[in-house]
Coordinates of N, CA and C in Angstrom, one line a residue:
M221 N -31.1 -4.0 16.2 CA -31.9 -4.2 15.1 C -31.4 -3.3 13.9
T222 N -31.3 -3.8 12.7 CA -30.8 -3.0 11.6 C -31.8 -2.0 11.1
T223 N -31.3 -0.8 10.9 CA -32.1 0.3 10.3 C -32.3 0.1 8.9
P224 N -33.6 0.1 8.3 CA -33.8 -0.1 6.9 C -33.1 0.9 6.1
L225 N -32.6 0.5 4.9 CA -31.9 1.5 4.0 C -32.9 2.2 3.2
P226 N -32.6 3.5 2.9 CA -33.5 4.2 2.0 C -33.6 3.5 0.6
S227 N -34.7 3.7 0.0 CA -34.9 3.0 -1.3 C -34.0 3.5 -2.4
T228 N -33.6 4.7 -2.3 CA -32.7 5.3 -3.3 C -31.3 5.3 -2.8
A229 N -30.3 4.7 -3.6 CA -28.9 4.7 -3.2 C -28.3 6.1 -3.2
P230 N -27.5 6.4 -2.3 CA -26.9 7.8 -2.3 C -25.7 7.8 -3.2
D231 N -25.1 9.0 -3.4 CA -23.9 9.1 -4.1 C -22.8 8.8 -3.1
Y232 N -22.3 7.5 -3.2 CA -21.3 7.0 -2.3 C -20.1 7.9 -2.1
A233 N -19.7 8.5 -3.2 CA -18.5 9.3 -3.2 C -18.6 10.5 -2.3
T234 N -19.8 10.9 -1.9 CA -20.0 12.1 -1.0 C -20.0 11.6 0.5
L235 N -20.0 10.3 0.7 CA -20.1 9.8 2.1 C -18.7 9.7 2.7
D236 N -18.6 10.1 4.0 CA -17.3 9.9 4.7 C -17.2 8.4 5.1
D237 N -16.1 8.1 5.8 CA -15.9 6.7 6.1 C -17.0 6.1 7.0
A238 N -17.3 6.9 8.0 CA -18.3 6.4 9.0 C -19.7 6.1 8.3
A239 N -20.1 7.1 7.4 CA -21.4 6.9 6.8 C -21.3 5.7 5.8
L240 N -20.2 5.5 5.2 CA -20.1 4.4 4.2 C -20.1 3.1 5.0
V241 N -19.3 3.0 6.1 CA -19.3 1.8 6.9 C -20.7 1.5 7.4
A242 N -21.4 2.5 7.8 CA -22.8 2.3 8.4 C -23.7 1.7 7.3
R243 N -23.6 2.1 6.1 CA -24.4 1.6 5.1 C -24.1 0.1 4.8
V244 N -22.8 -0.2 4.8 CA -22.4 -1.6 4.6 C -22.9 -2.5 5.7
R245 N -22.8 -2.0 7.0 CA -23.3 -2.7 8.1 C -24.9 -3.0 8.0
Q246 N -25.5 -2.0 7.3 CA -27.0 -2.2 7.2 C -27.4 -3.1 6.0
G247 N -26.4 -3.6 5.4 CA -26.6 -4.6 4.3 C -26.4 -4.1 2.9
D248 N -25.9 -2.9 2.7 CA -25.7 -2.3 1.4 C -24.3 -2.7 0.9
R249 N -24.2 -3.8 0.2 CA -22.9 -4.3 -0.3 C -22.4 -3.4 -1.4
N250 N -23.2 -2.7 -2.1 CA -22.7 -1.7 -3.1 C -21.8 -0.7 -2.5
A251 N -22.2 -0.3 -1.2 CA -21.3 0.7 -0.5 C -19.9 0.1 -0.3
F252 N -19.8 -1.2 -0.1 CA -18.5 -1.8 0.1 C -17.7 -1.7 -1.2
G253 N -18.4 -1.7 -2.4 CA -17.8 -1.5 -3.7 C -17.1 -0.2 -3.7
D254 N -17.6 0.9 -3.1 CA -17.0 2.2 -3.1 C -15.8 2.2 -2.2
V255 N -15.8 1.4 -1.1 CA -14.6 1.2 -0.3 C -13.5 0.6 -1.1
L256 N -13.8 -0.3 -2.0 CA -12.7 -0.9 -2.8 C -12.1 0.2 -3.7
R257 N -13.0 1.0 -4.3 CA -12.5 2.0 -5.2 C -11.6 3.0 -4.5
R258 N -12.0 3.3 -3.3 CA -11.2 4.3 -2.5 C -9.8 3.8 -2.1
C259 N -9.8 2.5 -1.8 CA -8.6 1.9 -1.1 C -7.7 1.0 -2.0
N260 N -8.2 0.6 -3.1 CA -7.5 -0.4 -3.9 C -6.0 -0.1 -4.2
Q261 N -5.8 1.2 -4.6 CA -4.4 1.5 -5.0 C -3.4 1.4 -3.8
R262 N -3.8 2.1 -2.7 CA -2.9 2.0 -1.5 C -2.7 0.6 -1.1
L263 N -3.8 -0.2 -1.0 CA -3.6 -1.5 -0.4 C -2.8 -2.4 -1.4
F264 N -3.0 -2.3 -2.7 CA -2.2 -3.0 -3.6 C -0.7 -2.7 -3.5
R265 N -0.4 -1.4 -3.4 CA 1.0 -1.0 -3.3 C 1.6 -1.5 -2.0
V266 N 0.8 -1.5 -0.9 CA 1.4 -2.0 0.3 C 1.7 -3.5 0.2
A267 N 0.7 -4.2 -0.3 CA 0.9 -5.7 -0.4 C 2.1 -6.0 -1.3
R268 N 2.2 -5.3 -2.4 CA 3.3 -5.5 -3.3 C 4.6 -5.1 -2.7
G269 N 4.6 -4.0 -1.9 CA 5.8 -3.6 -1.2 C 6.3 -4.6 -0.3
V270 N 5.5 -5.5 0.3 CA 5.9 -6.5 1.2 C 6.3 -7.8 0.4
L271 N 5.5 -8.1 -0.7 CA 5.7 -9.4 -1.3 C 6.5 -9.4 -2.6
R272 N 6.6 -8.2 -3.2 CA 7.3 -8.0 -4.5 C 6.8 -8.9 -5.6
D273 N 5.5 -9.2 -5.6 CA 4.9 -10.0 -6.6 C 3.5 -9.5 -6.8
E274 N 3.2 -9.0 -8.1 CA 1.9 -8.4 -8.3 C 0.7 -9.3 -8.2
G275 N 0.9 -10.6 -8.7 CA -0.2 -11.5 -8.6 C -0.5 -11.9 -7.2
E276 N 0.5 -12.1 -6.4 CA 0.3 -12.4 -5.0 C -0.3 -11.3 -4.3
A277 N 0.2 -10.0 -4.6 CA -0.4 -8.8 -4.0 C -1.9 -8.7 -4.2
E278 N -2.3 -9.0 -5.5 CA -3.7 -9.0 -5.8 C -4.5 -10.0 -4.9
D279 N -3.9 -11.2 -4.7 CA -4.6 -12.2 -3.9 C -4.7 -11.7 -2.5
V280 N -3.6 -11.1 -2.0 CA -3.6 -10.6 -0.6 C -4.7 -9.6 -0.4
V281 N -4.8 -8.6 -1.3 CA -5.8 -7.6 -1.2 C -7.2 -8.1 -1.2
Q282 N -7.5 -9.1 -2.1 CA -8.8 -9.7 -2.1 C -9.1 -10.4 -0.8
E283 N -8.2 -11.2 -0.3 CA -8.4 -11.9 1.0 C -8.6 -10.9 2.1
A284 N -7.8 -9.8 2.1 CA -7.9 -8.8 3.2 C -9.3 -8.1 3.1
Y285 N -9.8 -7.9 1.9 CA -11.2 -7.3 1.8 C -12.2 -8.2 2.4
V286 N -12.2 -9.5 2.0 CA -13.1 -10.4 2.5 C -13.1 -10.5 4.1
H287 N -11.9 -10.5 4.6 CA -11.7 -10.6 6.1 C -12.3 -9.3 6.7
A288 N -12.0 -8.2 6.0 CA -12.4 -6.9 6.5 C -14.0 -6.8 6.5
F289 N -14.6 -7.3 5.5 CA -16.0 -7.3 5.4 C -16.7 -8.1 6.5
A290 N -16.0 -9.2 6.8 CA -16.5 -10.1 7.9 C -16.3 -9.4 9.3
R291 N -15.3 -8.5 9.4 CA -14.9 -7.9 10.7 C -15.4 -6.5 10.8
L292 N -16.2 -6.0 9.9 CA -16.5 -4.6 9.8 C -17.2 -4.1 11.1
A293 N -17.8 -5.0 11.9 CA -18.4 -4.6 13.1 C -17.3 -4.2 14.1
H294 N -16.1 -4.6 13.9 CA -15.0 -4.2 14.8 C -14.3 -2.9 14.5
F295 N -14.7 -2.3 13.4 CA -14.2 -1.0 13.0 C -14.8 0.1 13.8
R296 N -14.0 0.7 14.7 CA -14.5 1.7 15.6 C -14.2 3.2 15.2
G297 N -13.5 3.3 14.1 CA -13.2 4.7 13.7 C -12.1 5.4 14.4
E298 N -11.4 4.6 15.2 CA -10.2 5.2 16.0 C -9.1 5.6 15.0
A299 N -9.0 4.9 14.0 CA -8.1 5.2 12.9 C -8.9 5.3 11.6
S300 N -8.4 5.9 10.5 CA -9.2 6.0 9.3 C -9.5 4.6 8.8
L301 N -10.5 4.5 7.9 CA -10.8 3.2 7.3 C -9.7 2.7 6.5
L302 N -9.0 3.6 5.8 CA -7.8 3.1 5.0 C -6.7 2.6 5.9
T303 N -6.4 3.2 7.0 CA -5.4 2.7 7.9 C -5.8 1.4 8.5
W304 N -7.0 1.2 8.8 CA -7.5 0.0 9.4 C -7.4 -1.2 8.3
L305 N -7.7 -0.9 7.1 CA -7.6 -1.9 6.0 C -6.1 -2.1 5.7
T306 N -5.3 -1.1 5.8 CA -3.9 -1.3 5.6 C -3.3 -2.3 6.6
R307 N -3.7 -2.2 7.8 CA -3.2 -3.2 8.8 C -3.6 -4.6 8.5
I308 N -4.9 -4.8 8.0 CA -5.4 -6.1 7.6 C -4.6 -6.6 6.5
V309 N -4.3 -5.8 5.5 CA -3.5 -6.2 4.3 C -2.1 -6.6 4.8
L310 N -1.5 -5.8 5.7 CA -0.1 -6.1 6.1 C -0.1 -7.4 6.9
N311 N -1.1 -7.7 7.7 CA -1.2 -9.0 8.4 C -1.2 -10.1 7.5
E312 N -2.0 -10.0 6.4 CA -2.2 -11.1 5.4 C -0.8 -11.2 4.7
A313 N -0.2 -10.1 4.3 CA 1.0 -10.2 3.5 C 2.2 -10.7 4.3
Y314 N 2.3 -10.3 5.6 CA 3.3 -10.8 6.4 C 3.1 -12.3 6.7
G315 N 1.9 -12.7 6.8 CA 1.6 -14.1 7.0 C 2.2 -15.0 5.9
R316 N 2.0 -14.5 4.7 CA 2.6 -15.2 3.6 C 4.1 -15.1 3.5
L317 N 4.6 -13.9 3.9 CA 6.1 -13.7 3.9 C 6.7 -14.7 4.9
R318 N 6.1 -14.9 6.0 CA 6.7 -15.8 7.0 C 6.8 -17.2 6.6
K319 N 6.1 -17.6 5.5 CA 6.2 -19.0 5.0 C 7.4 -19.1 4.0
R320 N 8.0 -18.0 3.7 CA 9.1 -18.0 2.8 C 10.4 -18.2 3.6
R321 N 11.5 -18.0 3.0 CA 12.8 -18.3 3.6 C 13.0 -17.2 4.7
P322 N 13.8 -17.5 5.7 CA 14.1 -16.6 6.8 C 14.6 -15.3 6.3
Q323 N 14.2 -14.2 7.0 CA 14.7 -12.9 6.6 C 15.8 -12.4 7.5
V324 N 16.7 -11.6 6.9 CA 17.8 -11.0 7.6 C 17.2 -10.0 8.7
A325 N 17.8 -10.0 9.9 CA 17.3 -9.2 11.0 C 17.4 -7.7 10.6
V326 N 16.4 -6.9 10.9 CA 16.4 -5.5 10.6 C 17.6 -4.8 11.3
E327 N 17.9 -5.2 12.5 CA 19.0 -4.6 13.2 C 20.3 -4.8 12.5
H328 N 20.5 -6.0 11.9 CA 21.7 -6.2 11.2 C 21.8 -5.4 10.0
I329 N 20.7 -5.2 9.2 CA 20.7 -4.3 8.1 C 21.0 -2.9 8.4
E330 N 20.4 -2.4 9.5 CA 20.6 -1.0 9.9 C 22.1 -0.8 10.4
E331 N 22.7 -1.8 11.0 CA 24.1 -1.7 11.4 C 25.0 -1.6 10.2
I332 N 24.7 -2.4 9.2 CA 25.5 -2.3 8.0 C 25.4 -1.0 7.3
Q333 N 24.2 -0.4 7.3 CA 23.9 0.9 6.6 C 24.5 2.1 7.4
M334 N 24.8 2.0 8.6 CA 25.3 3.1 9.4 C 26.5 3.7 8.8
G335 N 26.4 5.0 8.5 CA 27.6 5.7 8.0 C 27.8 5.5 6.5
Q336 N 27.0 4.8 5.8 CA 27.2 4.6 4.3 C 26.4 5.6 3.5
G337 N 27.1 6.2 2.5 CA 26.5 7.0 1.6 C 25.8 8.3 2.1
Q338 N 25.1 8.9 1.2 CA 24.4 10.1 1.6 C 22.9 9.9 1.3
V339 N 22.1 10.7 1.9 CA 20.6 10.6 1.7 C 20.3 11.0 0.3
L340 N 19.4 10.2 -0.3 CA 19.0 10.5 -1.7 C 17.7 11.3 -1.6
P341 N 17.8 12.6 -2.0 CA 16.6 13.4 -2.0 C 15.7 13.0 -3.2
F342 N 14.4 13.2 -3.0 CA 13.4 12.9 -4.0 C 12.5 14.1 -4.2
P343 N 12.9 14.9 -5.2 CA 12.1 16.1 -5.6 C 10.8 15.7 -6.2
G344 N 9.9 16.7 -6.4 CA 8.6 16.5 -7.0 C 8.6 16.0 -8.4
Q345 N 7.5 15.6 -8.9 CA 7.4 15.1 -10.3 C 7.5 16.2 -11.3
A346 N 8.3 15.9 -12.4 CA 8.5 16.9 -13.5 C 7.2 17.0 -14.3
G347 N 7.1 18.2 -14.9 CA 5.8 18.4 -15.7 C 6.1 18.4 -17.2
N348 N 7.2 17.8 -17.7 CA 7.5 17.8 -19.1 C 6.6 16.7 -19.8
D349 N 5.8 17.1 -20.7 CA 4.9 16.2 -21.4 C 5.5 15.8 -22.8
D350 N 6.7 16.1 -23.1 CA 7.3 15.7 -24.4 C 7.3 14.2 -24.5
P351 N 7.0 13.6 -25.6 CA 6.9 12.2 -25.7 C 8.2 11.5 -25.4
A352 N 9.3 12.1 -25.8 CA 10.6 11.5 -25.4 C 10.9 11.5 -23.9
A353 N 10.5 12.6 -23.3 CA 10.6 12.6 -21.9 C 9.7 11.6 -21.1
I354 N 8.5 11.5 -21.7 CA 7.6 10.5 -21.1 C 8.1 9.1 -21.2
L355 N 8.7 8.8 -22.4 CA 9.3 7.4 -22.5 C 10.5 7.3 -21.6
A356 N 11.3 8.3 -21.4 CA 12.5 8.2 -20.6 C 12.0 8.0 -19.1
R357 N 11.0 8.7 -18.7 CA 10.5 8.5 -17.3 C 9.9 7.1 -17.1
D358 N 9.2 6.6 -18.2 CA 8.7 5.2 -18.0 C 9.8 4.2 -17.9
Q359 N 10.9 4.4 -18.6 CA 12.1 3.5 -18.4 C 12.7 3.7 -17.0
A360 N 12.8 4.9 -16.6 CA 13.3 5.2 -15.3 C 12.4 4.6 -14.2
R361 N 11.1 4.7 -14.4 CA 10.2 4.1 -13.4 C 10.4 2.7 -13.2
R362 N 10.6 1.9 -14.3 CA 10.9 0.5 -14.2 C 12.2 0.2 -13.5
L363 N 13.2 1.0 -13.7 CA 14.4 0.9 -13.0 C 14.2 1.2 -11.5
L364 N 13.4 2.2 -11.2 CA 13.2 2.5 -9.8 C 12.4 1.4 -9.1
E365 N 11.4 0.9 -9.8 CA 10.7 -0.2 -9.2 C 11.6 -1.4 -8.8
Q366 N 12.5 -1.7 -9.7 CA 13.4 -2.8 -9.5 C 14.3 -2.5 -8.3
A367 N 14.8 -1.2 -8.2 CA 15.6 -0.8 -7.1 C 14.9 -0.9 -5.8
I368 N 13.6 -0.5 -5.8 CA 12.8 -0.5 -4.6 C 12.6 -2.0 -4.2
D369 N 12.3 -2.9 -5.1 CA 12.2 -4.3 -4.9 C 13.4 -4.9 -4.2
R370 N 14.6 -4.3 -4.4 CA 15.8 -4.9 -3.8 C 16.0 -4.4 -2.4
L371 N 15.2 -3.4 -2.0 CA 15.3 -3.0 -0.6 C 14.8 -4.1 0.4
P372 N 15.5 -4.3 1.5 CA 14.9 -5.2 2.5 C 13.5 -4.8 2.9
E373 N 12.7 -5.8 3.1 CA 11.2 -5.5 3.3 C 10.9 -4.4 4.4
P374 N 11.5 -4.4 5.6 CA 11.1 -3.4 6.6 C 11.4 -2.0 6.1
F375 N 12.4 -1.8 5.2 CA 12.7 -0.5 4.7 C 11.8 -0.2 3.5
R376 N 11.6 -1.2 2.7 CA 10.8 -1.1 1.5 C 9.4 -0.6 1.8
I377 N 8.7 -1.2 2.8 CA 7.4 -0.9 3.1 C 7.2 0.5 3.6
V378 N 8.2 1.0 4.4 CA 8.2 2.4 4.9 C 8.4 3.3 3.7
F379 N 9.3 2.9 2.8 CA 9.5 3.8 1.6 C 8.3 3.9 0.7
V380 N 7.6 2.8 0.5 CA 6.4 2.8 -0.3 C 5.3 3.7 0.3
L381 N 5.1 3.6 1.6 CA 4.1 4.4 2.3 C 4.5 5.9 2.3
R382 N 5.7 6.2 2.6 CA 6.1 7.6 2.8 C 6.3 8.3 1.4
E383 N 7.1 7.6 0.5 CA 7.4 8.3 -0.7 C 6.5 8.1 -1.8
I384 N 5.9 6.9 -2.0 CA 5.1 6.6 -3.1 C 3.6 7.0 -2.8
E385 N 3.1 6.6 -1.6 CA 1.8 6.9 -1.2 C 1.7 8.2 -0.5
D386 N 2.8 8.9 -0.2 CA 2.8 10.2 0.5 C 2.1 10.2 1.8
C387 N 2.2 9.1 2.6 CA 1.6 9.1 3.9 C 2.5 9.9 4.8
S388 N 1.9 10.5 5.9 CA 2.6 11.2 6.9 C 3.4 10.2 7.7
V389 N 4.3 10.7 8.5 CA 5.1 9.9 9.5 C 4.1 9.2 10.4
E390 N 3.1 10.0 10.9 CA 2.2 9.5 11.9 C 1.3 8.4 11.3
E391 N 0.8 8.6 10.1 CA 0.0 7.5 9.4 C 0.8 6.3 9.2
T392 N 2.0 6.4 8.7 CA 2.9 5.3 8.5 C 3.1 4.5 9.7
A393 N 3.5 5.2 10.8 CA 3.7 4.6 12.1 C 2.5 3.9 12.6
A394 N 1.3 4.5 12.4 CA 0.1 3.8 12.9 C -0.2 2.5 12.1
A395 N 0.0 2.6 10.8 CA -0.2 1.4 10.0 C 0.7 0.3 10.2
L396 N 2.0 0.6 10.5 CA 3.0 -0.4 10.7 C 3.3 -0.8 12.2
G397 N 2.6 0.0 13.1 CA 2.9 -0.3 14.5 C 4.3 0.1 14.9
L398 N 4.8 1.2 14.4 CA 6.2 1.6 14.7 C 6.1 3.0 15.4
R399 N 7.3 3.3 16.0 CA 7.4 4.7 16.5 C 7.7 5.6 15.4
G400 N 7.3 6.9 15.5 CA 7.6 7.8 14.5 C 9.1 7.9 14.1
E401 N 9.9 7.9 15.2 CA 11.4 8.0 14.9 C 11.9 6.8 14.1
T402 N 11.3 5.6 14.4 CA 11.7 4.4 13.6 C 11.3 4.6 12.1
V403 N 10.2 5.2 11.9 CA 9.8 5.4 10.5 C 10.8 6.4 9.8
K404 N 11.1 7.4 10.5 CA 12.1 8.4 9.9 C 13.4 7.7 9.7
T405 N 13.9 6.9 10.6 CA 15.2 6.3 10.5 C 15.2 5.3 9.3
R406 N 14.1 4.5 9.2 CA 14.1 3.5 8.1 C 14.0 4.2 6.7
L407 N 13.2 5.3 6.7 CA 13.1 6.0 5.4 C 14.5 6.6 5.0
H408 N 15.2 7.1 6.0 CA 16.5 7.7 5.8 C 17.5 6.6 5.2
R409 N 17.4 5.4 5.8 CA 18.3 4.4 5.4 C 17.9 3.7 4.1
A410 N 16.6 3.7 3.8 CA 16.1 3.2 2.5 C 16.6 4.1 1.4
R411 N 16.6 5.4 1.6 CA 17.2 6.3 0.6 C 18.6 6.1 0.4
R412 N 19.4 5.8 1.5 CA 20.8 5.5 1.3 C 21.0 4.3 0.5
M413 N 20.2 3.2 0.7 CA 20.4 2.0 -0.1 C 20.1 2.2 -1.5
L414 N 19.1 3.1 -1.8 CA 18.7 3.3 -3.2 C 19.8 4.1 -3.9
R415 N 20.6 4.9 -3.2 CA 21.6 5.7 -3.8 C 22.5 4.9 -4.7
T416 N 22.8 3.7 -4.4 CA 23.8 2.9 -5.1 C 23.2 2.5 -6.5
D417 N 21.9 2.6 -6.7 CA 21.2 2.2 -7.9 C 20.7 3.3 -8.8
L418 N 20.4 4.4 -8.1 CA 19.7 5.5 -8.8 C 20.4 6.8 -8.7
H419 N 20.0 7.7 -9.6 CA 20.4 9.1 -9.7 C 19.2 9.9 -9.3
E420 N 19.4 11.1 -8.8 CA 18.3 12.0 -8.4 C 17.2 12.2 -9.4
V421 N 17.6 12.2 -10.7 CA 16.6 12.5 -11.7 C 15.5 11.5 -11.9
L422 N 15.8 10.2 -11.3 CA 14.8 9.2 -11.4 C 13.6 9.5 -10.5
A423 N 13.8 10.4 -9.5 CA 12.8 10.7 -8.6 C 11.5 11.2 -9.2
A424 N 11.6 11.8 -10.4 CA 10.4 12.4 -11.1 C 9.4 11.3 -11.4
T425 N 9.8 10.0 -11.4 CA 8.8 9.0 -11.7 C 8.1 8.4 -10.5
L426 N 8.4 8.9 -9.3 CA 7.9 8.2 -8.1 C 6.4 8.0 -8.1
T427 N 5.6 9.1 -8.5 CA 4.2 9.0 -8.4 C 3.6 7.9 -9.3
G428 N 4.4 7.5 -10.3 CA 3.9 6.5 -11.2 C 4.3 5.1 -11.0
T429 N 5.1 4.9 -9.9 CA 5.6 3.5 -9.7 C 4.5 2.6 -9.3
F430 N 4.7 1.3 -9.6 CA 3.7 0.3 -9.4 C 2.3 0.7 -9.8
P431 N 2.1 1.1 -11.1 CA 0.8 1.7 -11.5 C -0.3 0.8 -11.3
F432 N -1.4 1.3 -10.7 CA -2.6 0.5 -10.5 C -3.6 0.9 -11.6
L433 N -3.5 0.1 -12.7 CA -4.3 0.4 -13.8 C -5.8 0.0 -13.6
G434 N -6.6 0.6 -14.5 CA -8.0 0.4 -14.3 C -8.4 -1.0 -14.4
A435 N -7.8 -1.8 -15.3 CA -8.2 -3.2 -15.4 C -7.9 -4.0 -14.1
R436 N -6.8 -3.7 -13.5 CA -6.5 -4.4 -12.2 C -7.5 -4.0 -11.1
C437 N -7.7 -2.7 -11.0 CA -8.7 -2.2 -10.0 C -10.0 -2.9 -10.2
D438 N -10.5 -2.9 -11.5 CA -11.8 -3.5 -11.8 C -11.8 -5.0 -11.5
R439 N -10.7 -5.7 -11.8 CA -10.6 -7.2 -11.6 C -10.7 -7.5 -10.1
I440 N -10.0 -6.7 -9.3 CA -10.0 -7.0 -7.8 C -11.4 -6.7 -7.3
S441 N -12.0 -5.5 -7.7 CA -13.3 -5.2 -7.2 C -14.3 -6.2 -7.6
A442 N -14.3 -6.7 -8.9 CA -15.3 -7.6 -9.3 C -15.1 -9.0 -8.6
A443 N -13.9 -9.4 -8.3 CA -13.7 -10.7 -7.6 C -14.2 -10.6 -6.2
V444 N -13.9 -9.5 -5.5 CA -14.3 -9.3 -4.1 C -15.8 -9.3 -4.0
M445 N -16.5 -8.5 -4.9 CA -17.9 -8.4 -4.9 C -18.6 -9.7 -5.2
Q446 N -18.0 -10.5 -6.1 CA -18.6 -11.8 -6.4 C -18.5 -12.7 -5.2
R447 N -17.4 -12.6 -4.5 CA -17.3 -13.5 -3.3 C -18.3 -13.0 -2.2
L448 N -18.4 -11.7 -2.1 CA -19.4 -11.2 -1.0 C -20.8 -11.5 -1.4
N449 N -21.1 -11.4 -2.7 CA -22.5 -11.7 -3.1 C -22.9 -13.2 -2.9
A450 N -21.9 -14.0 -2.9 CA -22.1 -15.5 -2.7 C -22.3 -15.8 -1.2
L451 N -22.1 -14.8 -0.3 CA -22.3 -15.1 1.1 C -23.8 -15.2 1.4
P452 N -24.1 -15.9 2.4 CA -25.6 -16.0 2.8 C -26.1 -14.7 3.4

């Protein structure tokens, strides 16, 4: 039997994952709106990292949210809510990817990369607010996005999670169903592949890659909530 919700809505931002999910299960769809706001950027970046298409990535994120809402009873809290949603997004994105042309085997790519180049280090973001520097970083960001898009998908998604989303090895491994050593190896080789396109100074733009602007966040949230509100 569902426990009645309090008449006054709480400050959703103060609720942890378990409390937020509990409210959604009790019929508070506004609480799911806060899930969207918490998770939109990560999930969009993950979907885009797989598909390399922003419009398709938005579609994937929306579909994943609707599937997640329907399956929320299966969320046991064994992983974080964001990790659980990431897996759903990846399943949806990989399903679409399988409909495309055959992909080169990961093992073949890794074999080619063995012994090539040096690891490309990525230092922290620069703090220069000079307009010329901001413009230069914006141009560098676009070049970096293009270089990341050229990475083979298995290496690209690891790079997106580890370097752009700053996920730990453990969280990345859990989201992708990989061993920690595999995550480390793929990140190492992704950096090698990027070295041919980029110089170390471009690393200052990492935190701004694939920007998730307010308009896109609002559009995805509004579309998902409209679909959920139409449910019986």
